[in-house]
CSV table of C-alpha atoms in Angstrom, one decimal:
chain,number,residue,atom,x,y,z
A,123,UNK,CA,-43.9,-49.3,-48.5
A,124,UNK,CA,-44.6,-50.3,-51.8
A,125,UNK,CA,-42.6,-50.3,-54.9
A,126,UNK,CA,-44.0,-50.9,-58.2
A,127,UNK,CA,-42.0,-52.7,-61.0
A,128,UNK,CA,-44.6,-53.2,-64.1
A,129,UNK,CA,-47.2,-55.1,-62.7
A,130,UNK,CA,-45.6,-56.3,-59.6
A,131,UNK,CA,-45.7,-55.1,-56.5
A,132,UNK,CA,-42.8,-55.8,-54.2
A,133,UNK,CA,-42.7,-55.4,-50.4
A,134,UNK,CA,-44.5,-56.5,-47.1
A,135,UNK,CA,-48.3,-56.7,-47.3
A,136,UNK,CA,-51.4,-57.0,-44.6
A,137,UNK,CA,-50.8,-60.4,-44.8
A,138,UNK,CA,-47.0,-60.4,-44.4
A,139,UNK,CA,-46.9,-58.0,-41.3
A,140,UNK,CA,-50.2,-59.9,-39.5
A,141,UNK,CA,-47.8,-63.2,-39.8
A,142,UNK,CA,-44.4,-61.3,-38.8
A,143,UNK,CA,-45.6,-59.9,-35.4
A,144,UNK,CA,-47.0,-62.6,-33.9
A,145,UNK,CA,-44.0,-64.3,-34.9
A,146,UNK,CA,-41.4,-61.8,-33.8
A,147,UNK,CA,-43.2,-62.0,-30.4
A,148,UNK,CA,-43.1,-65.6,-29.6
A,149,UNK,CA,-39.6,-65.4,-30.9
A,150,UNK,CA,-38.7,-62.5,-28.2
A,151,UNK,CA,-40.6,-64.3,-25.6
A,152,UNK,CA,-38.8,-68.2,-26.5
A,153,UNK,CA,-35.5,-65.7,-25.8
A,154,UNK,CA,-36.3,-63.8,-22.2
A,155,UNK,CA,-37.4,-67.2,-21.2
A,156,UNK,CA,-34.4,-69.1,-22.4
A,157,UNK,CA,-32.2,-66.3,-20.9
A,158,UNK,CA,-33.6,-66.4,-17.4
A,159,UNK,CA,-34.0,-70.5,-17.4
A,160,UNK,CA,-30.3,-70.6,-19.0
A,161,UNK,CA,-29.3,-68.5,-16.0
A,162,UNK,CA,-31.1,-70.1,-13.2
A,163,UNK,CA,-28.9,-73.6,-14.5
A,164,UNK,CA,-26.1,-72.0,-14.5
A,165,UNK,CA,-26.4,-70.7,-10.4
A,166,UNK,CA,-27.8,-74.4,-9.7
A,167,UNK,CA,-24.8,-75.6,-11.0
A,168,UNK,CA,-22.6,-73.4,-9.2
A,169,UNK,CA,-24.4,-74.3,-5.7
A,170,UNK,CA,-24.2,-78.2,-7.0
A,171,UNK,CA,-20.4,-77.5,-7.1
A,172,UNK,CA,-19.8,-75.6,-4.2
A,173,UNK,CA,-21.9,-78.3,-1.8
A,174,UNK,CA,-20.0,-80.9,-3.5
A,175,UNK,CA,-17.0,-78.9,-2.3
A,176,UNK,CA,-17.8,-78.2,1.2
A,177,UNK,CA,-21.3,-78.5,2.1
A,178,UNK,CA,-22.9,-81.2,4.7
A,179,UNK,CA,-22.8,-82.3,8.2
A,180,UNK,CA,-19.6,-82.4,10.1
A,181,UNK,CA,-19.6,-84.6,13.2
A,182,UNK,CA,-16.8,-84.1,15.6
A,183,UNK,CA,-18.1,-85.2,19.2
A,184,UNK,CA,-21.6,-86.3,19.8
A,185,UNK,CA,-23.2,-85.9,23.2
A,186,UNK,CA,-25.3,-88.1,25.3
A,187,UNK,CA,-27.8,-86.3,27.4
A,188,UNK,CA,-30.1,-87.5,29.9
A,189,UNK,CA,-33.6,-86.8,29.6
A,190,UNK,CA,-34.0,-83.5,31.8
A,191,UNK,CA,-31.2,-82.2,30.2
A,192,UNK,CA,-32.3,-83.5,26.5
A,193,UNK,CA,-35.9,-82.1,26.9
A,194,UNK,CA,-34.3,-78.2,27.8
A,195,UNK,CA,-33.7,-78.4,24.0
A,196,UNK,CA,-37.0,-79.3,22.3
A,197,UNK,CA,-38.6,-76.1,21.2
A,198,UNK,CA,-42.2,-75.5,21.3
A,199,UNK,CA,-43.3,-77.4,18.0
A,200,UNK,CA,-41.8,-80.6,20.0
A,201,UNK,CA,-38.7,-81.0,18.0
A,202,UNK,CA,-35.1,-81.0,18.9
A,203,UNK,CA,-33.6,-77.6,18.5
A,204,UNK,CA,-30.5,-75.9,19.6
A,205,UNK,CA,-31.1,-71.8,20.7
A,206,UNK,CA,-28.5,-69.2,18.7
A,207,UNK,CA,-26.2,-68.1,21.1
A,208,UNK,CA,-27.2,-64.6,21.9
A,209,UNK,CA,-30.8,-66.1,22.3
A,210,UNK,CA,-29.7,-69.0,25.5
A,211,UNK,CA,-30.0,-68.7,28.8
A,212,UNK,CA,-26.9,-69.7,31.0
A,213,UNK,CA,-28.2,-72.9,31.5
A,214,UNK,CA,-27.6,-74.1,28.2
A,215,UNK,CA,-24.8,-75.7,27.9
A,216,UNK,CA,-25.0,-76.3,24.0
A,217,UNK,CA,-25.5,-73.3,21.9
A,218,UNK,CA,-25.5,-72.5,17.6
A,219,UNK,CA,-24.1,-70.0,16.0
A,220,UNK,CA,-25.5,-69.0,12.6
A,221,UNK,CA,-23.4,-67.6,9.8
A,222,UNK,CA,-25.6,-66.2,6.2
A,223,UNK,CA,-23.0,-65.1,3.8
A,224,UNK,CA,-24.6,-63.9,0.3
A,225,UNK,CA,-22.7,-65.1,-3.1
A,226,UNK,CA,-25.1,-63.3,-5.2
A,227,UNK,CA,-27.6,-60.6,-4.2
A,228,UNK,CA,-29.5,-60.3,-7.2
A,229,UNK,CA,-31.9,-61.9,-9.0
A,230,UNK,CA,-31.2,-64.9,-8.6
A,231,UNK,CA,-30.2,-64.5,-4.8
A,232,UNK,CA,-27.2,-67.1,-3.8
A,233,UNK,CA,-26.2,-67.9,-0.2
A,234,UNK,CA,-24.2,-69.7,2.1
A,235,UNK,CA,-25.6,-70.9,5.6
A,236,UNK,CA,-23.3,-72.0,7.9
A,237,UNK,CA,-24.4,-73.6,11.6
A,238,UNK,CA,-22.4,-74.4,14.3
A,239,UNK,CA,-23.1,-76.5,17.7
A,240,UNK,CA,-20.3,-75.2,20.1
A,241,UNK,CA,-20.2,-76.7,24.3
A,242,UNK,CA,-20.4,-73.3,26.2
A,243,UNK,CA,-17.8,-74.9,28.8
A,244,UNK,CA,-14.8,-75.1,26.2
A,245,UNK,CA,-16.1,-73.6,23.1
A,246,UNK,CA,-15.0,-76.6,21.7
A,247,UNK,CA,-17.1,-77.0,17.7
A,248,UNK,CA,-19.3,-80.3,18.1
A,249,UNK,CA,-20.5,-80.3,14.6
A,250,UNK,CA,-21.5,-77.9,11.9
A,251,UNK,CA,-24.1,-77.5,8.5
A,252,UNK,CA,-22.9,-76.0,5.9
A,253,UNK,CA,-25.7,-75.4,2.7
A,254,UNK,CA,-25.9,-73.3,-0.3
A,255,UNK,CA,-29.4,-72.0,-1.6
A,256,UNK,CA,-30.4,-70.2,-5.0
A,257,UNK,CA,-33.4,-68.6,-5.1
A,258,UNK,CA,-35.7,-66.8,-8.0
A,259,UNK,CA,-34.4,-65.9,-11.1
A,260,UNK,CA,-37.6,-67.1,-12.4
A,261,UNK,CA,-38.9,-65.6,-16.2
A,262,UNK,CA,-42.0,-65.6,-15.3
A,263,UNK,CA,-43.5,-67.0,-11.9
A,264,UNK,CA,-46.1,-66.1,-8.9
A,265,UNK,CA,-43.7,-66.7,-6.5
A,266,UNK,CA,-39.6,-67.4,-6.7
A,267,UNK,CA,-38.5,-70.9,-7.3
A,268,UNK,CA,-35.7,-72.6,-5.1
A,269,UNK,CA,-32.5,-74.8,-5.2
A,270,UNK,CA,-30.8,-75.8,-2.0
A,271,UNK,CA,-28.2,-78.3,-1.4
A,272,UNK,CA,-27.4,-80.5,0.6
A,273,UNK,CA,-30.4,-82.8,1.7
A,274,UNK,CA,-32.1,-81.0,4.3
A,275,UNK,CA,-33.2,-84.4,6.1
A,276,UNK,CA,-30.6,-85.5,8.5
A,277,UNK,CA,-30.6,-82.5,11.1
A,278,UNK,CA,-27.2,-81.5,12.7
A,279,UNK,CA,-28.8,-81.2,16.3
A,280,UNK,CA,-30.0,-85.1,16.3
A,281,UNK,CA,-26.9,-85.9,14.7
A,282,UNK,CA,-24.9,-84.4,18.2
A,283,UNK,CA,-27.4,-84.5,20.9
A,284,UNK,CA,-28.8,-87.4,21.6
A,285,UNK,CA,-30.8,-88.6,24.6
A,286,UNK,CA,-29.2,-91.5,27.3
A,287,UNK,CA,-30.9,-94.7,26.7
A,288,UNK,CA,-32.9,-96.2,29.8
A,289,UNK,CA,-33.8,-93.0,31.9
């Protein structure tokens, strides 16, 4: 649309609309990105607070096995690992209960993971994991990212169980 006023001609030409859309499109683009990365901090921040609130490794009694005993609980990839509950055989006397609650079911997905080592022969609580996780939320990605809290690298079941030194 052009409007004429003597010899000028007002309005948007080629050149104006061949430098506006390009423009207009990284603009719409810096904002979905932004939107979904602004949201993504915001849920990492949330899990930050709530592992800062309750998350980690609770000790209350650690056990000392002998090796026979110790050995029932490595798994067949050679580590340490205590069977859920429904999953044991009477034998066991050490069992985990597993509790997923979501926060957030969308995208991003937020959870809570709880883990529990209970003795079979008082249901007495031995020691318990509690995490938070966020995961996707991504703009744009192949696959979704992650956050998880707390450090994944000091596992609850060495941290109760452990095997009698000198047998």
């Amino acid at each position: 649309m052009n409007i004429k006023l003597g010899k000028q001609c007002l309005g948007m030409g080629l050149i104006g609309w061949v430098i506006t859309i390009p423009l207009t499109l990284i603009l719409l683009l810096i904002l979905v990105v932004g939107f979904y990365e602004g949201r993504k901090a915001y849920w990492d921040h949330k899990v930050t607070e709530m592992c800062e609130k309750d998350g980690g490794i609770k000790i209350y009694e650690r056990v000392q096995l002998d090796e026979a005993e110790y050995n029932l609980y490595i798994n067949k990839f050679g580590q340490l690992s205590i069977p859920i509950d429904e999953e044991a055989p009477e034998s066991i006397r050490y069992i985990r209960k597993d509790n997923r609650e979501f926060i957030r079911r969308n995208n991003p997905t937020v959870r809570r993971y709880e883990s529990v080592i209970i003795r079979r022969t008082d249901n007495k609580i031995l020691g318990k994991r509690i995490a938070y996780s966020r995961v996707g939320g991504d703009s744009i990605a192949l696959h979704p990212s992650i956050f998880s809290c707390p450090d994944n690298t000091v596992s609850l079941f060495k941290a109760v169980l452990n095997k009698s030194k000198g047998e």
